[in-house]
Tab-separated table of C-alpha atoms and ligand atoms in Angstrom:
chain	number	residue	atom	x	y	z
A	1	UNK	CA	-39.445	102.331	-128.234
A	2	UNK	CA	-36.573	104.203	-127.017
A	3	UNK	CA	-35.992	104.849	-123.263
A	4	UNK	CA	-33.472	105.131	-120.837
A	5	UNK	CA	-31.271	102.067	-121.432
A	6	UNK	CA	-31.799	102.772	-125.166
A	7	UNK	CA	-28.548	102.482	-126.761
A	8	UNK	CA	-27.512	104.886	-129.591
A	9	UNK	CA	-25.725	104.921	-132.946
A	10	UNK	CA	-25.890	106.416	-136.140
A	11	UNK	CA	-24.106	107.880	-139.320
A	12	UNK	CA	-22.220	111.771	-139.497
A	13	UNK	CA	-22.086	113.426	-143.005
A	14	UNK	CA	-22.946	116.513	-144.893
A	15	UNK	CA	-25.638	115.703	-146.536
A	16	UNK	CA	-26.886	113.391	-144.448
A	17	UNK	CA	-30.858	113.595	-145.177
A	18	UNK	CA	-31.111	111.166	-147.974
A	19	UNK	CA	-28.739	108.123	-146.082
A	20	UNK	CA	-30.348	104.457	-145.989
A	21	UNK	CA	-28.772	103.267	-143.270
A	22	UNK	CA	-30.825	104.643	-140.766
A	23	UNK	CA	-33.941	102.555	-142.496
A	24	UNK	CA	-31.315	99.569	-142.802
A	25	UNK	CA	-29.867	99.125	-139.469
A	26	UNK	CA	-33.478	100.588	-137.807
A	27	UNK	CA	-35.144	97.190	-139.262
A	28	UNK	CA	-32.115	94.877	-138.176
A	29	UNK	CA	-32.818	96.276	-134.724
A	30	UNK	CA	-36.245	95.696	-134.693
A	31	UNK	CA	-36.128	92.504	-136.232
A	32	UNK	CA	-33.910	90.885	-133.424
A	33	UNK	CA	-35.591	92.808	-131.143
A	34	UNK	CA	-32.646	95.126	-130.167
A	35	UNK	CA	-32.690	97.510	-127.315
A	36	UNK	CA	-30.657	100.228	-130.540
A	37	UNK	CA	-31.377	102.604	-132.271
A	38	UNK	CA	-29.679	104.919	-135.517
A	39	UNK	CA	-29.922	108.135	-135.813
A	40	UNK	CA	-28.510	110.247	-138.568
A	41	UNK	CA	-26.255	113.650	-137.642
A	42	UNK	CA	-25.670	116.261	-139.682
A	43	UNK	CA	-21.993	117.720	-138.941
A	44	UNK	CA	-20.519	120.143	-140.879
A	45	UNK	CA	-16.568	119.832	-141.607
A	46	UNK	CA	-15.485	122.046	-139.278
A	47	UNK	CA	-17.442	120.535	-136.478
A	48	UNK	CA	-15.813	117.454	-136.892
A	49	UNK	CA	-13.827	117.138	-133.409
A	50	UNK	CA	-16.004	118.259	-131.538
A	51	UNK	CA	-19.157	115.934	-132.934
A	52	UNK	CA	-16.668	112.915	-132.096
A	53	UNK	CA	-15.480	114.391	-128.719
A	54	UNK	CA	-19.667	114.672	-128.346
A	55	UNK	CA	-20.814	111.527	-129.277
A	56	UNK	CA	-18.057	110.091	-126.709
A	57	UNK	CA	-19.354	112.503	-124.323
A	58	UNK	CA	-23.318	111.556	-124.741
A	59	UNK	CA	-21.902	106.960	-124.679
A	60	UNK	CA	-22.987	107.243	-128.433
A	61	UNK	CA	-22.498	103.196	-129.104
A	62	UNK	CA	-21.105	103.814	-132.804
A	63	UNK	CA	-21.378	105.773	-135.625
A	64	UNK	CA	-20.832	105.254	-139.739
A	65	UNK	CA	-18.943	108.429	-141.260
A	66	UNK	CA	-19.606	109.276	-144.481
A	67	UNK	CA	-18.991	112.544	-146.953
A	68	UNK	CA	-16.944	114.720	-146.137
A	69	UNK	CA	-15.912	112.835	-143.018
A	70	UNK	CA	-13.580	109.459	-143.985
A	71	UNK	CA	-10.160	110.563	-144.419
A	72	UNK	CA	-10.144	113.578	-141.726
A	73	UNK	CA	-11.740	111.552	-139.247
A	74	UNK	CA	-8.509	109.580	-138.659
A	75	UNK	CA	-7.191	112.558	-137.457
A	76	UNK	CA	-9.893	112.033	-134.284
A	77	UNK	CA	-9.624	108.376	-133.794
A	78	UNK	CA	-7.445	106.089	-131.185
A	79	UNK	CA	-6.936	103.627	-132.827
A	80	UNK	CA	-8.031	101.750	-135.842
A	81	UNK	CA	-7.456	98.961	-137.727
A	82	UNK	CA	-5.335	97.670	-140.432
A	83	UNK	CA	-7.396	98.241	-143.712
A	84	UNK	CA	-8.531	101.379	-142.560
A	85	UNK	CA	-5.155	103.107	-142.190
A	86	UNK	CA	-4.219	101.223	-145.702
A	87	UNK	CA	-6.812	103.395	-147.120
A	88	UNK	CA	-6.785	106.408	-145.196
A	89	UNK	CA	-10.160	106.181	-144.496
A	90	UNK	CA	-12.956	105.207	-142.047
A	91	UNK	CA	-16.587	104.604	-142.348
A	92	UNK	CA	-17.502	102.965	-138.814
A	93	UNK	CA	-16.156	103.953	-135.308
A	94	UNK	CA	-17.296	102.035	-131.999
A	95	UNK	CA	-16.488	104.076	-128.942
A	96	UNK	CA	-15.935	101.716	-125.899
A	97	UNK	CA	-14.025	102.414	-122.233
A	98	UNK	CA	-13.653	105.938	-123.712
A	99	UNK	CA	-11.804	104.960	-126.461
A	100	UNK	CA	-12.627	105.113	-130.613
A	101	UNK	CA	-12.159	102.615	-132.968
A	102	UNK	CA	-12.235	103.002	-136.217
A	103	UNK	CA	-12.899	100.303	-139.319
A	104	UNK	CA	-12.880	100.734	-142.584
A	105	UNK	CA	-15.542	98.608	-143.702
A	106	UNK	CA	-16.606	99.598	-147.583
A	107	UNK	CA	-13.636	97.775	-148.587
A	108	UNK	CA	-14.909	94.032	-146.991
A	109	UNK	CA	-18.720	94.731	-147.971
A	110	UNK	CA	-17.254	95.470	-151.347
A	111	UNK	CA	-15.552	92.167	-151.748
A	112	UNK	CA	-18.259	89.968	-149.921
A	113	UNK	CA	-20.809	91.306	-152.616
A	114	UNK	CA	-18.548	89.594	-155.324
A	115	UNK	CA	-18.129	86.821	-153.271
A	116	UNK	CA	-21.354	85.855	-152.926
A	117	UNK	CA	-21.062	84.926	-156.667
A	118	UNK	CA	-17.945	83.981	-157.084
A	119	UNK	CA	-14.495	82.939	-156.068
A	120	UNK	CA	-12.148	85.613	-156.497
A	121	UNK	CA	-9.223	83.655	-155.974
A	122	UNK	CA	-7.136	83.858	-159.491
A	123	UNK	CA	-10.091	86.120	-160.605
A	124	UNK	CA	-9.042	89.421	-164.047
A	125	UNK	CA	-10.384	91.947	-162.045
A	126	UNK	CA	-11.209	95.267	-163.450
A	127	UNK	CA	-12.116	98.502	-161.812
A	128	UNK	CA	-13.234	101.424	-163.614
A	129	UNK	CA	-12.812	105.021	-161.350
A	130	UNK	CA	-10.178	105.599	-159.133
A	131	UNK	CA	-11.503	107.861	-155.937
A	132	UNK	CA	-12.090	107.077	-152.839
A	133	UNK	CA	-14.537	103.919	-153.200
A	134	UNK	CA	-12.074	102.718	-155.997
A	135	UNK	CA	-9.331	102.926	-153.302
A	136	UNK	CA	-10.831	100.983	-150.598
A	137	UNK	CA	-12.175	98.186	-153.409
A	138	UNK	CA	-8.843	98.048	-155.024
A	139	UNK	CA	-7.414	97.256	-151.995
A	140	UNK	CA	-9.338	94.689	-150.201
A	141	UNK	CA	-9.382	93.051	-154.180
A	142	UNK	CA	-5.637	92.884	-153.832
A	143	UNK	CA	-5.288	90.953	-150.683
A	144	UNK	CA	-8.075	88.634	-152.621
A	145	UNK	CA	-6.117	86.022	-154.053
A	146	UNK	CA	-6.334	87.520	-157.585
A	147	UNK	CA	-4.497	87.011	-160.849
A	148	UNK	CA	-4.482	90.283	-162.115
A	149	UNK	CA	-6.307	93.677	-161.147
A	150	UNK	CA	-6.364	96.459	-163.926
A	151	UNK	CA	-7.329	100.768	-162.411
A	152	UNK	CA	-8.684	102.535	-166.031
A	153	UNK	CA	-9.478	106.027	-165.176
A	154	UNK	CA	-10.430	108.862	-167.112
A	155	UNK	CA	-7.694	110.646	-166.564
A	156	UNK	CA	-4.536	109.593	-165.667
A	157	UNK	CA	-3.432	110.861	-162.688
A	158	UNK	CA	-6.143	109.663	-159.616
A	159	UNK	CA	-5.009	106.195	-161.493
A	160	UNK	CA	-0.890	106.293	-161.259
A	161	UNK	CA	-1.593	107.098	-157.743
A	162	UNK	CA	-4.106	104.665	-156.270
A	163	UNK	CA	-1.758	102.035	-158.325
A	164	UNK	CA	1.415	103.669	-156.387
A	165	UNK	CA	-0.096	103.170	-152.929
A	166	UNK	CA	-1.614	99.861	-153.857
A	167	UNK	CA	2.346	98.914	-154.589
A	168	UNK	CA	3.857	100.695	-152.089
A	169	UNK	CA	1.785	100.216	-149.091
A	170	UNK	CA	0.699	97.115	-149.592
A	171	UNK	CA	4.391	95.622	-149.803
A	172	UNK	CA	5.403	97.365	-147.129
A	173	UNK	CA	3.500	97.094	-144.635
A	174	UNK	CA	2.758	93.155	-144.775
A	175	UNK	CA	6.468	93.192	-144.541
A	176	UNK	CA	6.792	95.396	-141.436
A	177	UNK	CA	4.265	95.773	-139.815
A	178	UNK	CA	3.160	93.132	-137.341
A	179	UNK	CA	-0.447	94.466	-136.463
A	180	UNK	CA	-0.927	92.207	-140.092
A	181	UNK	CA	-0.214	88.427	-139.484
A	182	UNK	CA	-3.380	87.775	-139.412
A	183	UNK	CA	-3.619	88.816	-143.056
A	184	UNK	CA	-2.467	86.478	-145.775
A	185	UNK	CA	-1.291	87.510	-148.727
A	186	UNK	CA	0.752	86.267	-151.457
A	187	UNK	CA	1.287	89.611	-153.074
A	188	UNK	CA	4.467	88.625	-155.692
A	189	UNK	CA	1.335	87.294	-157.334
A	190	UNK	CA	-1.005	89.552	-158.500
A	191	UNK	CA	-0.121	92.069	-162.035
A	192	UNK	CA	-1.094	95.376	-160.887
A	193	UNK	CA	-1.945	97.543	-163.916
A	194	UNK	CA	-3.908	100.986	-164.743
A	195	UNK	CA	-4.475	102.525	-167.332
A	196	UNK	CA	-6.712	105.735	-168.447
A	197	UNK	CA	-9.245	106.991	-170.949
A	198	UNK	CA	-11.998	104.724	-170.791
A	199	UNK	CA	-13.126	104.506	-173.724
A	200	UNK	CA	-10.167	103.694	-175.544
A	201	UNK	CA	-9.211	101.351	-172.989
A	202	UNK	CA	-11.926	99.605	-172.083
A	203	UNK	CA	-13.271	97.056	-174.464
A	204	UNK	CA	-9.473	95.669	-174.477
A	205	UNK	CA	-9.707	94.875	-171.039
A	206	UNK	CA	-12.955	93.786	-170.372
A	207	UNK	CA	-12.278	90.792	-173.197
A	208	UNK	CA	-10.235	89.001	-170.807
A	209	UNK	CA	-12.107	90.054	-167.729
A	210	UNK	CA	-13.659	87.974	-165.081
A	211	UNK	CA	-15.066	91.033	-162.803
A	212	UNK	CA	-15.800	94.551	-163.435
A	213	UNK	CA	-16.567	97.286	-161.244
A	214	UNK	CA	-18.022	100.299	-161.938
A	215	UNK	CA	-16.999	102.778	-159.203
A	216	UNK	CA	-18.219	106.271	-161.378
A	217	UNK	CA	-20.619	107.951	-160.962
A	218	UNK	CA	-21.810	107.451	-163.991
A	219	UNK	CA	-25.589	106.427	-164.156
A	220	UNK	CA	-26.628	107.708	-160.844
A	221	UNK	CA	-29.799	109.478	-160.213
A	222	UNK	CA	-30.840	111.616	-161.954
A	223	UNK	CA	-28.340	110.799	-164.275
A	224	UNK	CA	-30.155	108.324	-165.022
A	225	UNK	CA	-29.542	108.225	-168.935
A	226	UNK	CA	-26.120	108.945	-169.178
A	227	UNK	CA	-23.665	107.193	-171.817
A	228	UNK	CA	-22.317	103.593	-169.718
A	229	UNK	CA	-18.979	102.802	-169.342
A	230	UNK	CA	-19.470	100.018	-170.933
A	231	UNK	CA	-22.124	98.374	-174.022
A	232	UNK	CA	-23.000	94.975	-174.078
A	233	UNK	CA	-21.399	93.871	-177.246
A	234	UNK	CA	-18.085	94.861	-175.490
A	235	UNK	CA	-19.135	92.375	-172.509
A	236	UNK	CA	-19.389	88.851	-172.804
A	237	UNK	CA	-21.578	86.141	-170.713
A	238	UNK	CA	-19.287	85.021	-168.090
A	239	UNK	CA	-18.730	88.405	-166.763
A	240	UNK	CA	-19.681	89.343	-163.715
A	241	UNK	CA	-20.579	93.266	-163.485
A	242	UNK	CA	-20.845	95.519	-160.064
A	243	UNK	CA	-22.009	98.716	-160.129
A	244	UNK	CA	-21.253	100.421	-156.791
A	245	UNK	CA	-23.985	102.910	-157.683
A	246	UNK	CA	-27.712	102.353	-156.113
A	247	UNK	CA	-29.763	104.747	-157.035
A	248	UNK	CA	-31.376	103.756	-159.252
A	249	UNK	CA	-30.791	99.515	-158.089
A	250	UNK	CA	-30.499	98.846	-161.893
A	251	UNK	CA	-27.627	101.213	-163.794
A	252	UNK	CA	-27.356	101.580	-167.414
A	253	UNK	CA	-24.139	99.381	-166.932
A	254	UNK	CA	-26.408	96.421	-165.519
A	255	UNK	CA	-29.067	96.879	-168.368
A	256	UNK	CA	-26.205	96.136	-170.918
A	257	UNK	CA	-24.161	93.567	-168.098
A	258	UNK	CA	-28.336	92.068	-168.735
A	259	UNK	CA	-28.576	92.585	-172.493
A	260	UNK	CA	-24.843	90.380	-172.589
A	261	UNK	CA	-25.656	87.699	-170.507
A	262	UNK	CA	-23.253	88.669	-168.174
A	263	UNK	CA	-24.021	87.847	-164.004
A	264	UNK	CA	-25.117	91.362	-162.429
A	265	UNK	CA	-24.356	92.572	-158.772
A	266	UNK	CA	-26.021	95.434	-157.823
A	267	UNK	CA	-24.786	98.582	-155.951
A	268	UNK	CA	-27.284	98.176	-152.758
A	269	UNK	CA	-25.342	94.410	-151.786
A	270	UNK	CA	-21.804	96.847	-150.985
A	271	UNK	CA	-24.098	98.611	-148.566
A	272	UNK	CA	-25.504	95.796	-147.681
A	273	UNK	CA	-22.773	94.207	-146.954
A	274	UNK	CA	-20.519	96.940	-145.283
A	275	UNK	CA	-23.500	97.479	-143.281
A	276	UNK	CA	-23.387	93.542	-141.577
A	277	UNK	CA	-19.423	94.263	-140.991
A	278	UNK	CA	-20.899	97.572	-138.964
A	279	UNK	CA	-23.781	95.405	-137.046
A	280	UNK	CA	-21.599	92.726	-135.712
A	281	UNK	CA	-18.452	95.468	-134.976
A	282	UNK	CA	-21.470	97.319	-132.932
A	283	UNK	CA	-23.267	94.069	-131.118
A	284	UNK	CA	-20.535	91.392	-131.344
A	285	UNK	CA	-24.269	89.664	-133.429
A	286	UNK	CA	-24.685	88.309	-137.026
A	287	UNK	CA	-26.580	90.706	-138.541
A	288	UNK	CA	-30.045	89.760	-139.841
A	289	UNK	CA	-29.337	90.238	-143.709
A	290	UNK	CA	-31.844	89.902	-145.237
A	291	UNK	CA	-34.171	92.131	-143.340
A	292	UNK	CA	-31.891	95.166	-143.896
A	293	UNK	CA	-31.743	94.215	-147.395
A	294	UNK	CA	-35.705	94.472	-147.271
A	295	UNK	CA	-35.518	97.361	-145.444
A	296	UNK	CA	-32.906	99.014	-148.104
A	297	UNK	CA	-34.667	98.175	-151.292
A	298	UNK	CA	-38.631	99.440	-149.779
A	299	UNK	CA	-36.328	102.754	-149.371
A	300	UNK	CA	-35.443	102.977	-152.684
A	301	UNK	CA	-38.371	101.907	-154.456
A	302	UNK	CA	-40.607	104.513	-152.130
B	1	ATR	P1	-15.669	108.708	-154.616
B	1	ATR	O1	-14.504	108.905	-153.738
B	1	ATR	O2	-16.935	108.114	-154.337
B	1	ATR	O3	-15.265	107.577	-155.314
B	1	ATR	P2	-14.260	110.686	-156.633
B	1	ATR	O4	-13.840	110.575	-155.434
B	1	ATR	O5	-15.593	111.838	-156.883
B	1	ATR	O6	-16.227	109.812	-155.568
B	1	ATR	O7	-14.182	109.737	-157.638
B	1	ATR	C1	-15.105	109.296	-158.800
B	1	ATR	C2	-13.777	108.569	-160.083
B	1	ATR	O8	-15.178	108.664	-161.272
B	1	ATR	C3	-12.632	109.259	-160.471
B	1	ATR	O9	-12.154	108.629	-160.474
B	1	ATR	C4	-13.216	110.637	-161.375
B	1	ATR	O10	-12.363	109.956	-162.615
B	1	ATR	P3	-11.605	111.376	-162.486
B	1	ATR	O11	-10.545	110.666	-161.727
B	1	ATR	O12	-10.919	111.375	-164.206
B	1	ATR	O13	-12.043	112.411	-162.433
B	1	ATR	C5	-14.676	109.246	-162.140
B	1	ATR	N1	-15.794	109.433	-163.275
B	1	ATR	C6	-16.611	110.919	-162.564
B	1	ATR	N2	-17.751	111.215	-163.707
B	1	ATR	C7	-17.169	110.602	-164.053
B	1	ATR	C8	-17.264	110.415	-165.695
B	1	ATR	N3	-18.112	110.995	-166.492
B	1	ATR	N4	-16.689	109.254	-166.318
B	1	ATR	C9	-15.914	108.634	-166.276
B	1	ATR	N5	-15.260	108.881	-165.126
B	1	ATR	C10	-15.933	109.163	-164.081
């Protein structure tokens, strides 16, 4: 029950009505009997600054940040971690002693979902799409000892831009920024590429790929019968296929991957594991992963 001692955390975004996060976090708090409550807040673009100031004033303990505020919120935060800094987006804030701390946990969440089924070391990874989600995932993949990372996008501009940022920001920061000392990276061994025009280039790259991550909205509800970005005959049984779309849980791409006997990772896992990281940042405790996953699946299947 909410009372005078309850700690409030939540999510800001617009729209926010369909967020699965309240179900996931409130289930976690209930499972560990923690005196926390997670509340969705609809915050319009123009109200971001006052919302962050208000959150501090209300002694809110933490916030998730979603569309359209993930980039802009950097201007409102006192300090942020290195991945948020590199990616240029914050999805989690912790408020403590009157200060706000920004984190990007989308990146670790995505990689943890993949590490659940394989070790990333020396893998050949293909990321399709070059938007905000691709950016967070690509930065984390690039520092995960993979052998090769290829960004494939429908249009050239965004893919080129992302690859440029990966190359310049990672090499510059890892050399010069002392804050990065706790991250080990041997960037010189990664073969980084980009290409555009998916239909032409994806099948060729999939032949030698170990992991395919689809960050495009193709197949997302209500467009569940979209043409998938790749078909079963273009995939192979040693491939790991991760679609970050989580509604539906089994997308058109994952259906094709199963036909090819490939290993599949549904989008719910990235959402789950970024949540697991957030939980730890706010409470200092290990998250009850199973309760959180069950809550997400129950919510999607409603
Ligand atoms: P997000 O920030 O959530 O990742 P986004 O910035 O809109 O979303 O990025 C979506 C990515 O998916 C973009 O790279 C987009 O390609 P373009 O750069 O060519 O716009 C890609 N995308 C969107 N719809 C697509 C479709 N139907 N087929 C292929 N790629 C698509």
